[in-house]
Amino acid sequence: MSDRLQPGDEAPAFTLPDADGNEVSLADHKGRKVIVYFYPAALTPGCTKQACDFTDNLELLAGAGYDVIGISPDKPEKLARFREAESLKVTLLADPDKKVLDAYGAFGEKKNYGRTYLGVIRSTIVVDEEGKVERALYNVRATGHVAKIIKDLGV
C-alpha cells in the first residue's frame, strides 16, 4: 500500500490496456489536464452511476481542457461489456495487477460493516498539463461526485 498523493506530487506514469486492448499512457495526455478516477468494479450500481455521470459531462469537461480516464482492476473484456451496456464515452483502463491503483494510493485497507479488508478506494486524481497532481480526492462517493468536481474545478 503506497501513500496517498498530494497536490504538487508528480503523477505516477502508467500504461494500461483500454477496453479494446489498446495501450493508453498518462504521457499520451501531456499538455492536457486529466481526471483519473479509480473505481472498484465495472457493471456494479455505484460504479455505473459514476461512469455515466462522467460520460454525461464529458463534453463540458473536454471543453474546459480535461480528459477523463477511469481505472479499475477489471480485465479489458469486462470493461468492453461495461462500455457497451451503458454507452460509456470515458476511457476505461484495466489494472488487474493493481500496480497503478497502488501507485496512486487508491488500493488499500477498507472497512465495511465492521470488517476490514483490502480493496479499491474510490478516488479521483486531477493531473495538470505538466503531469503534476492538482487535486487528490480519496474515499469519494459515487453519487454526486462528478457534479462536485465540476463545481470545484470551476468548469
CSV table of C-alpha atoms in Angstrom, one decimal:
chain,number,residue,atom,x,y,z
A,1,MET,CA,0.0,0.0,0.0
A,2,SER,CA,1.5,3.3,-1.0
A,3,ASP,CA,0.9,6.7,0.4
A,4,ARG,CA,-1.8,8.9,-0.9
A,5,LEU,CA,-0.8,11.5,-3.4
A,6,GLN,CA,-0.8,15.2,-2.5
A,7,PRO,CA,-1.1,18.3,-4.7
A,8,GLY,CA,2.2,19.1,-6.3
A,9,ASP,CA,3.4,15.5,-6.4
A,10,GLU,CA,4.5,14.0,-9.8
A,11,ALA,CA,1.6,11.8,-11.0
A,12,PRO,CA,2.9,8.3,-11.4
A,13,ALA,CA,3.4,7.3,-15.0
A,14,PHE,CA,1.3,4.4,-16.3
A,15,THR,CA,0.5,2.5,-19.4
A,16,LEU,CA,-2.6,0.2,-19.3
A,17,PRO,CA,-4.8,-1.6,-21.8
A,18,ASP,CA,-8.2,0.0,-22.6
A,19,ALA,CA,-11.5,-1.9,-23.2
A,20,ASP,CA,-10.2,-2.8,-26.7
A,21,GLY,CA,-6.8,-3.9,-25.5
A,22,ASN,CA,-5.0,-0.8,-26.8
A,23,GLU,CA,-2.3,0.6,-24.6
A,24,VAL,CA,-3.0,4.0,-23.1
A,25,SER,CA,-0.4,6.0,-21.2
A,26,LEU,CA,-0.7,9.1,-19.0
A,27,ALA,CA,2.0,10.6,-21.2
A,28,ASP,CA,-0.4,10.4,-24.1
A,29,HIS,CA,-2.3,13.3,-22.4
A,30,LYS,CA,0.7,15.6,-21.8
A,31,GLY,CA,-0.4,19.2,-22.3
A,32,ARG,CA,-4.0,18.5,-21.2
A,33,LYS,CA,-5.5,18.2,-17.8
A,34,VAL,CA,-6.6,14.7,-16.9
A,35,ILE,CA,-9.1,13.5,-14.4
A,36,VAL,CA,-8.1,10.0,-13.4
A,37,TYR,CA,-10.7,8.2,-11.4
A,38,PHE,CA,-10.4,4.8,-9.7
A,39,TYR,CA,-13.4,2.6,-9.1
A,40,PRO,CA,-13.9,-0.9,-7.6
A,41,ALA,CA,-15.7,-2.8,-10.4
A,42,ALA,CA,-17.4,-2.4,-13.7
A,43,LEU,CA,-21.1,-3.3,-14.0
A,44,THR,CA,-21.9,-2.5,-10.4
A,45,PRO,CA,-24.5,0.1,-9.4
A,46,GLY,CA,-22.3,2.8,-7.8
A,47,CYS,CA,-19.5,2.4,-10.5
A,48,THR,CA,-22.1,2.6,-13.2
A,49,LYS,CA,-23.6,5.8,-11.8
A,50,GLN,CA,-20.2,7.4,-11.6
A,51,ALA,CA,-19.2,6.3,-15.1
A,52,CYS,CA,-22.5,7.5,-16.5
A,53,ASP,CA,-22.1,10.9,-14.7
A,54,PHE,CA,-18.6,11.3,-16.3
A,55,THR,CA,-19.9,10.4,-19.7
A,56,ASP,CA,-22.9,12.8,-19.4
A,57,ASN,CA,-20.4,15.6,-18.5
A,58,LEU,CA,-17.6,14.6,-20.9
A,59,GLU,CA,-18.2,17.4,-23.4
A,60,LEU,CA,-18.3,20.0,-20.7
A,61,LEU,CA,-15.1,18.7,-19.2
A,62,ALA,CA,-13.3,18.3,-22.6
A,63,GLY,CA,-14.3,21.8,-23.5
A,64,ALA,CA,-12.6,23.0,-20.3
A,65,GLY,CA,-9.4,21.1,-21.3
A,66,TYR,CA,-9.9,17.9,-19.2
A,67,ASP,CA,-9.6,14.3,-20.4
A,68,VAL,CA,-11.2,11.6,-18.3
A,69,ILE,CA,-9.8,8.2,-17.6
A,70,GLY,CA,-11.4,5.5,-15.4
A,71,ILE,CA,-9.3,2.7,-13.9
A,72,SER,CA,-10.4,-0.5,-12.2
A,73,PRO,CA,-8.9,-3.9,-11.6
A,74,ASP,CA,-11.3,-5.4,-14.2
A,75,LYS,CA,-10.0,-7.1,-17.4
A,76,PRO,CA,-10.4,-5.3,-20.7
A,77,GLU,CA,-13.2,-7.8,-21.8
A,78,LYS,CA,-15.3,-6.8,-18.8
A,79,LEU,CA,-14.6,-3.1,-19.5
A,80,ALA,CA,-15.8,-3.5,-23.1
A,81,ARG,CA,-19.1,-5.1,-21.8
A,82,PHE,CA,-19.4,-2.2,-19.3
A,83,ARG,CA,-18.9,0.4,-22.1
A,84,GLU,CA,-21.4,-1.3,-24.4
A,85,ALA,CA,-24.1,-1.9,-21.7
A,86,GLU,CA,-24.0,1.7,-20.5
A,87,SER,CA,-23.0,3.6,-23.7
A,88,LEU,CA,-19.9,5.0,-21.9
A,89,LYS,CA,-17.7,7.5,-23.6
A,90,VAL,CA,-15.0,7.8,-21.0
A,91,THR,CA,-11.7,5.9,-21.5
A,92,LEU,CA,-11.7,2.8,-19.3
A,93,LEU,CA,-8.4,1.2,-18.4
A,94,ALA,CA,-7.7,-2.2,-16.9
A,95,ASP,CA,-5.3,-2.6,-14.0
A,96,PRO,CA,-5.8,-6.3,-12.9
A,97,ASP,CA,-2.5,-6.5,-11.0
A,98,LYS,CA,-3.4,-3.2,-9.2
A,99,LYS,CA,0.0,-1.6,-9.7
A,100,VAL,CA,-1.4,1.7,-10.8
A,101,LEU,CA,-4.1,1.6,-8.2
A,102,ASP,CA,-1.4,1.1,-5.6
A,103,ALA,CA,0.9,3.8,-7.1
A,104,TYR,CA,-2.0,6.3,-6.8
A,105,GLY,CA,-2.9,5.3,-3.2
A,106,ALA,CA,-6.2,4.0,-4.5
A,107,PHE,CA,-5.9,0.5,-3.2
A,108,GLY,CA,-5.7,-0.3,0.5
A,109,GLU,CA,-7.5,-1.1,3.7
A,110,LYS,CA,-11.2,-0.5,3.8
A,111,LYS,CA,-13.9,-1.1,6.4
A,112,ASN,CA,-17.4,-2.4,5.7
A,113,TYR,CA,-19.9,-3.4,8.3
A,114,GLY,CA,-17.1,-3.7,10.9
A,115,ARG,CA,-15.0,-5.9,8.6
A,116,THR,CA,-11.5,-4.8,7.4
A,117,TYR,CA,-10.3,-5.9,4.0
A,118,LEU,CA,-8.1,-4.8,1.1
A,119,GLY,CA,-9.9,-3.2,-1.9
A,120,VAL,CA,-10.1,-0.3,-4.3
A,121,ILE,CA,-10.6,3.1,-2.6
A,122,ARG,CA,-12.9,5.1,-4.8
A,123,SER,CA,-10.6,8.1,-5.7
A,124,THR,CA,-10.2,10.9,-8.1
A,125,ILE,CA,-6.9,12.5,-9.0
A,126,VAL,CA,-6.7,15.6,-11.2
A,127,VAL,CA,-3.4,15.8,-13.1
A,128,ASP,CA,-2.3,19.2,-14.6
A,129,GLU,CA,-0.8,19.7,-18.1
A,130,GLU,CA,2.7,19.1,-16.7
A,131,GLY,CA,1.9,15.8,-15.1
A,132,LYS,CA,1.6,17.1,-11.5
A,133,VAL,CA,-1.2,16.3,-9.1
A,134,GLU,CA,-3.5,19.3,-8.9
A,135,ARG,CA,-6.1,17.6,-6.6
A,136,ALA,CA,-6.2,14.2,-4.9
A,137,LEU,CA,-9.6,13.1,-3.6
A,138,TYR,CA,-10.0,9.8,-1.7
A,139,ASN,CA,-13.0,7.9,-0.4
A,140,VAL,CA,-15.3,9.8,-2.7
A,141,ARG,CA,-19.0,8.9,-3.1
A,142,ALA,CA,-20.1,7.6,-6.5
A,143,THR,CA,-23.3,9.7,-6.5
A,144,GLY,CA,-22.9,13.5,-6.9
A,145,HIS,CA,-19.1,13.2,-7.1
A,146,VAL,CA,-18.9,14.4,-10.8
A,147,ALA,CA,-21.0,17.5,-10.1
A,148,LYS,CA,-18.8,18.3,-7.1
A,149,ILE,CA,-15.7,18.0,-9.2
A,150,ILE,CA,-17.1,20.3,-11.9
A,151,LYS,CA,-18.1,22.9,-9.3
A,152,ASP,CA,-14.7,22.6,-7.5
A,153,LEU,CA,-12.8,23.0,-10.8
A,154,GLY,CA,-14.9,26.0,-11.8
A,155,VAL,CA,-15.9,24.3,-15.1
